[in-house]
PDB file of C-alpha atoms in Angstrom:
ATOM      1  CA  MET A  30      -9.285  15.169  -4.882  1.00 77.00           C
ATOM      2  CA  SER A  31      -7.305  13.844  -1.908  1.00 90.00           C
ATOM      3  CA  LEU A  32      -9.362  11.701   0.444  1.00 96.00           C
ATOM      4  CA  LEU A  33      -6.496  11.068   2.840  1.00 97.00           C
ATOM      5  CA  GLU A  34      -3.435  13.081   3.804  1.00 97.00           C
ATOM      6  CA  VAL A  35      -0.974  11.786   6.371  1.00 97.00           C
ATOM      7  CA  LYS A  36       1.054  14.886   7.194  1.00 96.00           C
ATOM      8  CA  ASN A  37       4.510  14.602   8.756  1.00 97.00           C
ATOM      9  CA  VAL A  38       3.288  11.986  11.248  1.00 97.00           C
ATOM     10  CA  SER A  39       5.582  10.501  13.880  1.00 97.00           C
ATOM     11  CA  LYS A  40       4.837   7.926  16.573  1.00 96.00           C
ATOM     12  CA  THR A  41       6.927   7.333  19.677  1.00 95.00           C
ATOM     13  CA  ILE A  42       6.299   4.519  22.165  1.00 91.00           C
ATOM     14  CA  SER A  43       8.323   4.320  25.394  1.00 91.00           C
ATOM     15  CA  ASN A  44      10.844   6.841  24.032  1.00 90.00           C
ATOM     16  CA  LYS A  45      11.354   4.690  20.932  1.00 93.00           C
ATOM     17  CA  THR A  46      10.533   6.241  17.544  1.00 94.00           C
ATOM     18  CA  ILE A  47       8.315   3.792  15.645  1.00 94.00           C
ATOM     19  CA  LEU A  48       7.392   6.131  12.773  1.00 96.00           C
ATOM     20  CA  GLU A  49       9.268   9.239  11.651  1.00 95.00           C
ATOM     21  CA  ASN A  50       7.829  12.051   9.511  1.00 96.00           C
ATOM     22  CA  ILE A  51       5.423   9.885   7.518  1.00 96.00           C
ATOM     23  CA  ASP A  52       3.751  11.555   4.520  1.00 96.00           C
ATOM     24  CA  LEU A  53       1.133   9.611   2.585  1.00 95.00           C
ATOM     25  CA  THR A  54      -1.747  10.566   0.296  1.00 96.00           C
ATOM     26  CA  LEU A  55      -4.727   8.807  -1.267  1.00 97.00           C
ATOM     27  CA  LYS A  56      -6.942  10.210  -4.030  1.00 96.00           C
ATOM     28  CA  GLU A  57     -10.500   9.429  -5.087  1.00 95.00           C
ATOM     29  CA  GLY A  58     -10.652   6.295  -7.215  1.00 95.00           C
ATOM     30  CA  GLU A  59      -7.051   5.318  -6.445  1.00 96.00           C
ATOM     31  CA  ILE A  60      -5.812   1.947  -5.220  1.00 97.00           C
ATOM     32  CA  LEU A  61      -2.639   2.392  -3.179  1.00 97.00           C
ATOM     33  CA  GLY A  62      -0.432  -0.509  -2.167  1.00 96.00           C
ATOM     34  CA  PHE A  63       1.175   0.115   1.225  1.00 96.00           C
ATOM     35  CA  LEU A  64       4.195  -2.172   1.338  1.00 95.00           C
ATOM     36  CA  GLY A  65       7.117  -2.903   3.610  1.00 93.00           C
ATOM     37  CA  PRO A  66       9.037  -5.681   5.364  1.00 91.00           C
ATOM     38  CA  ASN A  67       7.697  -7.149   8.602  1.00 89.00           C
ATOM     39  CA  GLY A  68       8.140  -4.638  11.413  1.00 89.00           C
ATOM     40  CA  ALA A  69       8.558  -1.700   9.011  1.00 92.00           C
ATOM     41  CA  GLY A  70       5.642   0.289  10.475  1.00 93.00           C
ATOM     42  CA  LYS A  71       2.734  -0.582   8.163  1.00 93.00           C
ATOM     43  CA  THR A  72       0.366  -1.747  10.899  1.00 90.00           C
ATOM     44  CA  THR A  73       1.260   1.161  13.185  1.00 94.00           C
ATOM     45  CA  THR A  74       0.538   3.634  10.362  1.00 95.00           C
ATOM     46  CA  ILE A  75      -2.811   2.003   9.646  1.00 94.00           C
ATOM     47  CA  LYS A  76      -3.750   2.013  13.335  1.00 92.00           C
ATOM     48  CA  LEU A  77      -2.966   5.728  13.489  1.00 95.00           C
ATOM     49  CA  ILE A  78      -5.186   6.374  10.454  1.00 96.00           C
ATOM     50  CA  VAL A  79      -8.124   4.441  11.922  1.00 93.00           C
ATOM     51  CA  GLY A  80      -7.684   6.017  15.360  1.00 92.00           C
ATOM     52  CA  LEU A  81      -6.502   2.980  17.321  1.00 91.00           C
ATOM     53  CA  PHE A  82      -3.246   4.782  18.240  1.00 93.00           C
ATOM     54  CA  ARG A  83      -2.708   8.429  19.129  1.00 94.00           C
ATOM     55  CA  ILE A  84      -0.374  10.509  16.970  1.00 96.00           C
ATOM     56  CA  THR A  85       2.789  11.790  18.658  1.00 96.00           C
ATOM     57  CA  GLU A  86       3.430  14.494  16.037  1.00 96.00           C
ATOM     58  CA  GLY A  87       1.709  15.580  12.824  1.00 97.00           C
ATOM     59  CA  ASP A  88      -1.868  15.164  11.657  1.00 97.00           C
ATOM     60  CA  ILE A  89      -4.060  12.944   9.468  1.00 97.00           C
ATOM     61  CA  ILE A  90      -6.792  14.521   7.325  1.00 97.00           C
ATOM     62  CA  ILE A  91      -9.562  12.126   6.281  1.00 97.00           C
ATOM     63  CA  ASN A  92     -12.168  13.469   3.857  1.00 95.00           C
ATOM     64  CA  ASN A  93     -11.315  17.035   5.009  1.00 95.00           C
ATOM     65  CA  TYR A  94     -11.551  16.221   8.746  1.00 96.00           C
ATOM     66  CA  SER A  95      -8.557  16.173  11.096  1.00 96.00           C
ATOM     67  CA  ILE A  96      -8.308  13.016  13.154  1.00 96.00           C
ATOM     68  CA  ASN A  97      -6.736  15.128  15.920  1.00 94.00           C
ATOM     69  CA  GLU A  98      -9.526  17.717  15.996  1.00 94.00           C
ATOM     70  CA  ASN A  99     -12.585  15.756  14.883  1.00 95.00           C
ATOM     71  CA  PRO A 100     -11.858  12.030  15.160  1.00 93.00           C
ATOM     72  CA  GLN A 101     -15.465  10.834  14.889  1.00 93.00           C
ATOM     73  CA  LYS A 102     -16.126  12.727  11.644  1.00 94.00           C
ATOM     74  CA  ALA A 103     -12.765  11.639  10.246  1.00 95.00           C
ATOM     75  CA  LYS A 104     -13.268   7.966  11.040  1.00 93.00           C
ATOM     76  CA  SER A 105     -16.829   7.940   9.687  1.00 92.00           C
ATOM     77  CA  SER A 106     -15.401   7.934   6.140  1.00 94.00           C
ATOM     78  CA  LEU A 107     -13.373   4.753   6.713  1.00 95.00           C
ATOM     79  CA  GLY A 108     -14.170   1.125   6.011  1.00 93.00           C
ATOM     80  CA  VAL A 109     -11.523  -1.093   7.560  1.00 91.00           C
ATOM     81  CA  ILE A 110     -10.345  -4.668   7.709  1.00 85.00           C
ATOM     82  CA  VAL A 111      -7.235  -4.751   9.901  1.00 73.00           C
ATOM     83  CA  GLU A 112      -5.747  -8.251  10.154  1.00 66.00           C
ATOM     84  CA  ASN A 113      -8.327 -11.088  10.099  1.00 71.00           C
ATOM     85  CA  PRO A 114     -11.986  -9.982  10.220  1.00 78.00           C
ATOM     86  CA  ALA A 115     -13.792 -11.251  13.335  1.00 84.00           C
ATOM     87  CA  PHE A 116     -17.369 -12.550  13.361  1.00 92.00           C
ATOM     88  CA  TYR A 117     -19.739 -14.467  15.600  1.00 93.00           C
ATOM     89  CA  PRO A 118     -19.218 -18.058  14.356  1.00 94.00           C
ATOM     90  CA  TYR A 119     -22.622 -19.391  15.433  1.00 95.00           C
ATOM     91  CA  MET A 120     -24.487 -16.616  13.611  1.00 95.00           C
ATOM     92  CA  SER A 121     -25.056 -16.627   9.868  1.00 95.00           C
ATOM     93  CA  GLY A 122     -23.207 -14.248   7.612  1.00 94.00           C
ATOM     94  CA  TYR A 123     -26.425 -12.280   7.166  1.00 94.00           C
ATOM     95  CA  GLU A 124     -27.008 -12.030  10.914  1.00 94.00           C
ATOM     96  CA  ASN A 125     -23.429 -10.842  11.381  1.00 94.00           C
ATOM     97  CA  LEU A 126     -23.970  -8.094   8.804  1.00 93.00           C
ATOM     98  CA  LYS A 127     -27.262  -7.038  10.439  1.00 92.00           C
ATOM     99  CA  HIS A 128     -25.495  -6.852  13.795  1.00 90.00           C
ATOM    100  CA  SER A 129     -22.651  -4.774  12.308  1.00 89.00           C
ATOM    101  CA  TYR A 130     -25.122  -2.438  10.601  1.00 86.00           C
ATOM    102  CA  ARG A 131     -27.023  -2.017  13.871  1.00 86.00           C
ATOM    103  CA  LEU A 132     -23.844  -1.043  15.707  1.00 83.00           C
ATOM    104  CA  GLN A 133     -22.837   1.485  13.038  1.00 76.00           C
ATOM    105  CA  ASN A 134     -26.099   2.933  11.781  1.00 71.00           C
ATOM    106  CA  GLY A 135     -29.047   1.783  13.867  1.00 71.00           C
ATOM    107  CA  ALA A 136     -31.837  -0.334  12.353  1.00 74.00           C
ATOM    108  CA  PRO A 137     -30.484  -2.670   9.629  1.00 74.00           C
ATOM    109  CA  ASN A 138     -31.029  -1.584   6.036  1.00 83.00           C
ATOM    110  CA  LYS A 139     -31.891  -4.755   4.105  1.00 87.00           C
ATOM    111  CA  ASN A 140     -31.414  -3.080   0.747  1.00 91.00           C
ATOM    112  CA  ARG A 141     -27.889  -1.924   1.634  1.00 91.00           C
ATOM    113  CA  ILE A 142     -26.995  -5.381   2.946  1.00 91.00           C
ATOM    114  CA  LYS A 143     -28.246  -6.888  -0.318  1.00 92.00           C
ATOM    115  CA  GLU A 144     -26.151  -4.370  -2.294  1.00 91.00           C
ATOM    116  CA  VAL A 145     -22.894  -5.200  -0.536  1.00 92.00           C
ATOM    117  CA  LEU A 146     -23.540  -8.942  -0.803  1.00 92.00           C
ATOM    118  CA  ASN A 147     -23.905  -8.576  -4.562  1.00 90.00           C
ATOM    119  CA  ILE A 148     -20.689  -6.536  -4.674  1.00 88.00           C
ATOM    120  CA  VAL A 149     -18.620  -9.190  -2.852  1.00 88.00           C
ATOM    121  CA  GLY A 150     -20.340 -12.213  -4.418  1.00 85.00           C
ATOM    122  CA  LEU A 151     -21.563 -13.889  -1.243  1.00 88.00           C
ATOM    123  CA  THR A 152     -25.308 -14.140  -1.798  1.00 90.00           C
ATOM    124  CA  ASP A 153     -25.435 -17.950  -2.127  1.00 90.00           C
ATOM    125  CA  ARG A 154     -23.952 -18.746   1.300  1.00 90.00           C
ATOM    126  CA  ILE A 155     -25.023 -15.731   3.320  1.00 93.00           C
ATOM    127  CA  HIS A 156     -27.501 -17.663   5.474  1.00 94.00           C
ATOM    128  CA  ASP A 157     -24.938 -20.336   6.440  1.00 95.00           C
ATOM    129  CA  LYS A 158     -23.293 -20.097   9.850  1.00 95.00           C
ATOM    130  CA  VAL A 159     -19.932 -18.326   9.681  1.00 95.00           C
ATOM    131  CA  LYS A 160     -18.229 -21.280  11.406  1.00 94.00           C
ATOM    132  CA  LYS A 161     -18.768 -23.165   8.127  1.00 93.00           C
ATOM    133  CA  TYR A 162     -17.113 -20.447   6.045  1.00 91.00           C
ATOM    134  CA  SER A 163     -13.722 -20.878   4.462  1.00 86.00           C
ATOM    135  CA  LEU A 164     -11.082 -18.220   5.115  1.00 82.00           C
ATOM    136  CA  GLY A 165     -11.766 -16.770   1.688  1.00 83.00           C
ATOM    137  CA  MET A 166     -15.492 -16.482   2.407  1.00 87.00           C
ATOM    138  CA  LYS A 167     -14.691 -14.689   5.655  1.00 89.00           C
ATOM    139  CA  GLN A 168     -12.567 -12.240   3.671  1.00 86.00           C
ATOM    140  CA  ARG A 169     -15.545 -11.519   1.407  1.00 88.00           C
ATOM    141  CA  LEU A 170     -17.824 -11.121   4.418  1.00 92.00           C
ATOM    142  CA  GLY A 171     -15.278  -8.759   5.972  1.00 91.00           C
ATOM    143  CA  LEU A 172     -15.292  -6.636   2.822  1.00 92.00           C
ATOM    144  CA  ALA A 173     -19.095  -6.568   2.858  1.00 93.00           C
ATOM    145  CA  GLN A 174     -19.009  -5.449   6.490  1.00 92.00           C
ATOM    146  CA  ALA A 175     -16.536  -2.683   5.683  1.00 92.00           C
ATOM    147  CA  LEU A 176     -18.787  -1.399   2.866  1.00 93.00           C
ATOM    148  CA  LEU A 177     -22.012  -1.256   4.853  1.00 91.00           C
ATOM    149  CA  HIS A 178     -21.876   2.435   5.768  1.00 90.00           C
ATOM    150  CA  GLN A 179     -20.754   3.545   2.260  1.00 91.00           C
ATOM    151  CA  PRO A 180     -17.229   4.656   3.200  1.00 94.00           C
ATOM    152  CA  LYS A 181     -15.112   6.953   1.018  1.00 95.00           C
ATOM    153  CA  ILE A 182     -11.926   5.074   1.963  1.00 97.00           C
ATOM    154  CA  LEU A 183     -11.289   1.338   2.325  1.00 96.00           C
ATOM    155  CA  ILE A 184      -8.260   0.116   4.273  1.00 96.00           C
ATOM    156  CA  LEU A 185      -7.615  -3.588   3.736  1.00 93.00           C
ATOM    157  CA  ASP A 186      -4.974  -5.853   5.255  1.00 88.00           C
ATOM    158  CA  GLU A 187      -4.258  -8.904   3.059  1.00 85.00           C
ATOM    159  CA  PRO A 188      -7.685  -8.865   1.332  1.00 86.00           C
ATOM    160  CA  THR A 189      -6.856 -11.888  -0.857  1.00 84.00           C
ATOM    161  CA  ASN A 190      -5.749 -14.052   2.069  1.00 78.00           C
ATOM    162  CA  GLY A 191      -7.185 -17.554   1.742  1.00 74.00           C
ATOM    163  CA  LEU A 192      -8.639 -17.033  -1.711  1.00 81.00           C
ATOM    164  CA  ASP A 193      -8.010 -19.437  -4.584  1.00 84.00           C
ATOM    165  CA  PRO A 194      -6.816 -17.999  -7.935  1.00 87.00           C
ATOM    166  CA  ASP A 195     -10.386 -17.416  -9.147  1.00 85.00           C
ATOM    167  CA  GLY A 196     -11.259 -15.762  -5.849  1.00 83.00           C
ATOM    168  CA  ILE A 197      -8.204 -13.507  -6.037  1.00 88.00           C
ATOM    169  CA  LYS A 198      -9.140 -12.471  -9.566  1.00 88.00           C
ATOM    170  CA  GLU A 199     -12.710 -11.743  -8.463  1.00 86.00           C
ATOM    171  CA  MET A 200     -11.532  -9.716  -5.439  1.00 88.00           C
ATOM    172  CA  ARG A 201      -9.238  -7.709  -7.711  1.00 91.00           C
ATOM    173  CA  ARG A 202     -12.113  -7.046 -10.102  1.00 90.00           C
ATOM    174  CA  THR A 203     -14.359  -6.004  -7.206  1.00 90.00           C
ATOM    175  CA  LEU A 204     -11.864  -3.564  -5.715  1.00 93.00           C
ATOM    176  CA  LYS A 205     -11.020  -2.019  -9.091  1.00 93.00           C
ATOM    177  CA  LYS A 206     -14.741  -1.576  -9.771  1.00 91.00           C
ATOM    178  CA  LEU A 207     -15.269   0.102  -6.390  1.00 92.00           C
ATOM    179  CA  ALA A 208     -12.412   2.486  -7.112  1.00 94.00           C
ATOM    180  CA  SER A 209     -13.378   3.337 -10.700  1.00 93.00           C
ATOM    181  CA  GLU A 210     -17.176   3.409 -10.419  1.00 89.00           C
ATOM    182  CA  GLU A 211     -17.710   4.563  -6.822  1.00 89.00           C
ATOM    183  CA  ASP A 212     -14.626   6.821  -6.537  1.00 92.00           C
ATOM    184  CA  ILE A 213     -13.628   5.000  -3.358  1.00 95.00           C
ATOM    185  CA  GLY A 214      -9.968   5.337  -2.378  1.00 97.00           C
ATOM    186  CA  ILE A 215      -8.454   2.010  -1.334  1.00 97.00           C
ATOM    187  CA  ILE A 216      -5.312   1.269   0.678  1.00 97.00           C
ATOM    188  CA  ILE A 217      -4.109  -2.337   0.551  1.00 96.00           C
ATOM    189  CA  SER A 218      -1.384  -3.779   2.739  1.00 92.00           C
ATOM    190  CA  SER A 219      -0.195  -7.101   1.376  1.00 89.00           C
ATOM    191  CA  HIS A 220       2.868  -9.294   0.943  1.00 87.00           C
ATOM    192  CA  LEU A 221       1.545 -10.692  -2.359  1.00 87.00           C
ATOM    193  CA  LEU A 222       3.551  -8.338  -4.571  1.00 91.00           C
ATOM    194  CA  SER A 223       2.609  -9.923  -7.881  1.00 88.00           C
ATOM    195  CA  GLU A 224      -1.042  -9.248  -7.082  1.00 90.00           C
ATOM    196  CA  MET A 225      -0.296  -5.707  -5.909  1.00 92.00           C
ATOM    197  CA  GLU A 226       1.323  -5.050  -9.277  1.00 90.00           C
ATOM    198  CA  LEU A 227      -1.905  -6.050 -11.035  1.00 91.00           C
ATOM    199  CA  MET A 228      -4.266  -4.317  -8.628  1.00 93.00           C
ATOM    200  CA  CYS A 229      -2.690  -1.030  -7.554  1.00 95.00           C
ATOM    201  CA  ASP A 230      -2.260   2.311  -9.299  1.00 94.00           C
ATOM    202  CA  ARG A 231       0.628   3.277  -7.036  1.00 94.00           C
ATOM    203  CA  VAL A 232       2.692   1.840  -4.187  1.00 95.00           C
ATOM    204  CA  THR A 233       4.221   3.497  -1.140  1.00 95.00           C
ATOM    205  CA  ILE A 234       7.032   1.568   0.564  1.00 95.00           C
ATOM    206  CA  ILE A 235       7.990   1.933   4.216  1.00 95.00           C
ATOM    207  CA  ARG A 236      11.142   0.658   5.930  1.00 93.00           C
ATOM    208  CA  ASN A 237      12.298   1.170   9.515  1.00 93.00           C
ATOM    209  CA  GLY A 238       9.457   3.598  10.173  1.00 95.00           C
ATOM    210  CA  LYS A 239      10.224   5.873   7.203  1.00 95.00           C
ATOM    211  CA  ILE A 240       8.689   6.196   3.733  1.00 95.00           C
ATOM    212  CA  ILE A 241      11.479   5.302   1.313  1.00 92.00           C
ATOM    213  CA  ALA A 242       9.718   5.087  -2.059  1.00 90.00           C
ATOM    214  CA  ASN A 243       6.595   6.050  -3.993  1.00 90.00           C
ATOM    215  CA  LYS A 244       6.116   4.420  -7.364  1.00 87.00           C
ATOM    216  CA  ILE A 245       3.412   4.756 -10.005  1.00 86.00           C
ATOM    217  CA  LEU A 246       2.630   1.359 -11.530  1.00 84.00           C
ATOM    218  CA  ASP A 247       1.094   2.693 -14.750  1.00 69.00           C
ATOM    219  CA  GLU A 248       3.108   1.294 -17.663  1.00 56.00           C
ATOM    220  CA  SER A 249       3.075   4.727 -19.293  1.00 49.00           C
ATOM    221  CA  ASN A 250       5.131   6.117 -16.408  1.00 52.00           C
ATOM    222  CA  ASN A 251       8.454   7.252 -17.920  1.00 54.00           C
ATOM    223  CA  SER A 252      10.675   6.253 -14.986  1.00 65.00           C
ATOM    224  CA  SER A 253      12.919   3.235 -15.635  1.00 74.00           C
ATOM    225  CA  ILE A 254      15.646   1.253 -13.910  1.00 78.00           C
ATOM    226  CA  TYR A 255      19.182   1.460 -15.306  1.00 84.00           C
ATOM    227  CA  LYS A 256      22.231  -0.604 -14.388  1.00 86.00           C
ATOM    228  CA  LEU A 257      25.449   1.322 -14.828  1.00 87.00           C
ATOM    229  CA  ASN A 258      29.127   0.355 -14.707  1.00 89.00           C
ATOM    230  CA  THR A 259      32.047   2.803 -14.926  1.00 90.00           C
ATOM    231  CA  THR A 260      35.815   2.844 -14.546  1.00 88.00           C
ATOM    232  CA  ASN A 261      35.426   4.515 -11.142  1.00 87.00           C
ATOM    233  CA  ASN A 262      32.182   3.653  -9.378  1.00 85.00           C
ATOM    234  CA  ILE A 263      33.234   5.395  -6.168  1.00 83.00           C
ATOM    235  CA  VAL A 264      33.399   8.812  -7.840  1.00 87.00           C
ATOM    236  CA  ALA A 265      30.414   8.021 -10.099  1.00 87.00           C
ATOM    237  CA  ARG A 266      28.369   7.225  -7.010  1.00 84.00           C
ATOM    238  CA  LYS A 267      29.128  10.666  -5.574  1.00 84.00           C
ATOM    239  CA  ILE A 268      28.251  12.441  -8.845  1.00 86.00           C
ATOM    240  CA  LEU A 269      24.927  10.579  -9.159  1.00 82.00           C
ATOM    241  CA  ASN A 270      24.156  10.381  -5.444  1.00 71.00           C
ATOM    242  CA  LYS A 271      20.560  11.622  -5.584  1.00 62.00           C
ATOM    243  CA  LYS A 272      19.545   9.261  -8.381  1.00 61.00           C
ATOM    244  CA  ILE A 273      21.083   6.055  -7.037  1.00 59.00           C
ATOM    245  CA  ILE A 274      18.703   3.583  -5.449  1.00 56.00           C
ATOM    246  CA  ARG A 275      21.456   1.316  -4.236  1.00 56.00           C
ATOM    247  CA  ASN A 276      24.929  -0.062  -4.978  1.00 54.00           C
ATOM    248  CA  ILE A 277      24.586  -3.733  -5.822  1.00 53.00           C
ATOM    249  CA  SER A 278      28.275  -4.624  -6.155  1.00 58.00           C
ATOM    250  CA  ARG A 279      31.701  -3.084  -6.641  1.00 61.00           C
ATOM    251  CA  ASN A 280      31.127  -3.097 -10.398  1.00 72.00           C
ATOM    252  CA  GLU A 281      27.565  -1.895 -10.831  1.00 83.00           C
ATOM    253  CA  LEU A 282      25.261   0.956  -9.773  1.00 84.00           C
ATOM    254  CA  ILE A 283      21.484   0.969 -10.087  1.00 82.00           C
ATOM    255  CA  LEU A 284      19.479   4.105 -10.858  1.00 82.00           C
ATOM    256  CA  GLU A 285      15.809   5.015 -11.265  1.00 75.00           C
ATOM    257  CA  CYS A 286      15.228   7.905 -13.649  1.00 75.00           C
ATOM    258  CA  SER A 287      13.723   8.963 -16.970  1.00 76.00           C
ATOM    259  CA  GLU A 288      15.441   8.603 -20.334  1.00 80.00           C
ATOM    260  CA  ILE A 289      16.240  12.326 -20.328  1.00 84.00           C
ATOM    261  CA  GLU A 290      17.749  12.034 -16.852  1.00 83.00           C
ATOM    262  CA  ILE A 291      19.950   9.071 -17.759  1.00 86.00           C
ATOM    263  CA  GLN A 292      21.270  11.046 -20.738  1.00 88.00           C
ATOM    264  CA  ARG A 293      22.014  13.966 -18.428  1.00 88.00           C
ATOM    265  CA  SER A 294      23.672  11.599 -15.947  1.00 88.00           C
ATOM    266  CA  ILE A 295      25.929  10.199 -18.669  1.00 90.00           C
ATOM    267  CA  ARG A 296      26.963  13.752 -19.592  1.00 90.00           C
ATOM    268  CA  ASP A 297      27.692  14.514 -15.923  1.00 90.00           C
ATOM    269  CA  LEU A 298      29.926  11.452 -15.705  1.00 91.00           C
ATOM    270  CA  VAL A 299      31.779  12.294 -18.913  1.00 91.00           C
ATOM    271  CA  GLU A 300      32.320  15.862 -17.689  1.00 90.00           C
ATOM    272  CA  GLY A 301      33.673  14.360 -14.455  1.00 90.00           C
ATOM    273  CA  GLU A 302      36.137  12.341 -16.546  1.00 90.00           C
ATOM    274  CA  ILE A 303      34.459   9.034 -15.664  1.00 91.00           C
ATOM    275  CA  ASP A 304      34.470   6.477 -18.482  1.00 92.00           C
ATOM    276  CA  ILE A 305      31.319   4.380 -18.846  1.00 92.00           C
ATOM    277  CA  LYS A 306      31.654   0.667 -19.535  1.00 91.00           C
ATOM    278  CA  TYR A 307      27.930   0.041 -20.085  1.00 91.00           C
ATOM    279  CA  VAL A 308      24.392   1.270 -19.305  1.00 91.00           C
ATOM    280  CA  ASN A 309      21.577  -1.292 -19.366  1.00 89.00           C
ATOM    281  CA  LYS A 310      17.882  -0.478 -19.159  1.00 84.00           C
ATOM    282  CA  GLU A 311      16.134  -3.114 -17.044  1.00 76.00           C
ATOM    283  CA  LYS A 312      12.564  -4.361 -16.933  1.00 72.00           C
ATOM    284  CA  VAL A 313      11.948  -4.624 -13.198  1.00 72.00           C
ATOM    285  CA  SER A 314       8.926  -6.225 -11.527  1.00 81.00           C
ATOM    286  CA  LEU A 315       7.403  -4.760  -8.377  1.00 86.00           C
ATOM    287  CA  GLU A 316       8.958  -7.639  -6.442  1.00 86.00           C
ATOM    288  CA  ASP A 317      12.426  -6.788  -7.795  1.00 80.00           C
ATOM    289  CA  TYR A 318      11.880  -3.101  -7.072  1.00 82.00           C
ATOM    290  CA  PHE A 319      10.686  -3.851  -3.527  1.00 88.00           C
ATOM    291  CA  VAL A 320      13.708  -6.022  -2.766  1.00 85.00           C
ATOM    292  CA  THR A 321      16.047  -3.371  -4.157  1.00 79.00           C
ATOM    293  CA  VAL A 322      14.703  -0.427  -2.163  1.00 84.00           C
ATOM    294  CA  THR A 323      14.107  -2.284   1.126  1.00 85.00           C
ATOM    295  CA  LYS A 324      17.378  -4.191   1.328  1.00 77.00           C
ATOM    296  CA  ASP A 325      19.874  -2.634   3.722  1.00 59.00           C
ATOM    297  CA  GLY A 326      22.831  -1.576   1.618  1.00 45.00           C
ATOM    298  CA  SER A 327      25.110  -0.232   4.369  1.00 34.00           C
ATOM    299  CA  ASP A 328      27.530  -3.140   4.178  1.00 32.00           C
ATOM    300  CA  ILE A 329      27.853  -2.745   0.399  1.00 30.00           C
ATOM    301  CA  SER A 330      28.411   1.000   0.647  1.00 31.00           C
ATOM    302  CA  GLU A 331      31.206   0.414   3.128  1.00 30.00           C
ATOM    303  CA  SER A 332      32.873  -2.136   0.849  1.00 29.00           C
ATOM    304  CA  ILE A 333      32.827   0.259  -2.104  1.00 30.00           C
ATOM    305  CA  ASP A 334      34.303   3.120  -0.089  1.00 33.00           C
ATOM    306  CA  ASP A 335      37.185   0.980   1.236  1.00 29.00           C
TER     307      ASP A 335
END
């Protein structure tokens, strides 16, 4: 079941298009990594989802409610940490959570507060003043705050920021447990790609205000990266245009496709009288994939076509 559908959403500010025709989905129990270079449009997209910006075109459906038509109902399903969570430093962590619960739901529910503290592993220091908390502890407190009203969707910006390796591992375990056992859908925006590869089921990549890639991170996924060199890469590029991620040099093309598709591509090249020098199947990390699909290849395309 889809918990979130971003449908053909665009955002224009002062006649400048910030986002163009964004489509994004999130299912129950799924952890989605939302990735992109600085200034790509990640934060703007998140602010549209949580209702901090108005949509110029399109719609966002959250737990079956349109944010255009019923924003309060739509937003009630969200738990959000956008940028660094803010707290009252001279209040304890527990007092901050009681205050947050009061603002969202009325009288504080001590049992629910206890539940979320156990989930995030912050029971030992919860009565300390927040000004004494490390950045990592504030991240845990922020997650607890976001979980108070039992949201169906969590949206987290750099949730492992400030955590040591053990803390990162524990946060990963916590989020995966929330997704698998509570059927919560989670969107994570982070620059820590190695961690995203371990944590996420799927990634969506945005560049220059447009979605440019969706990739399943399950190892059983049959899509692979192939490096290809031919006797005429200019013509080969035209034959394989829809499968090419990017030209990386005059002598090599890079494709993402299944084994069946690469076999079909080789046949297409042979039928086009293009001789193949080599085809190499590559093991590509999420970091390598991200760099490949987000790097501007216009200068390389021009050099090949010369």
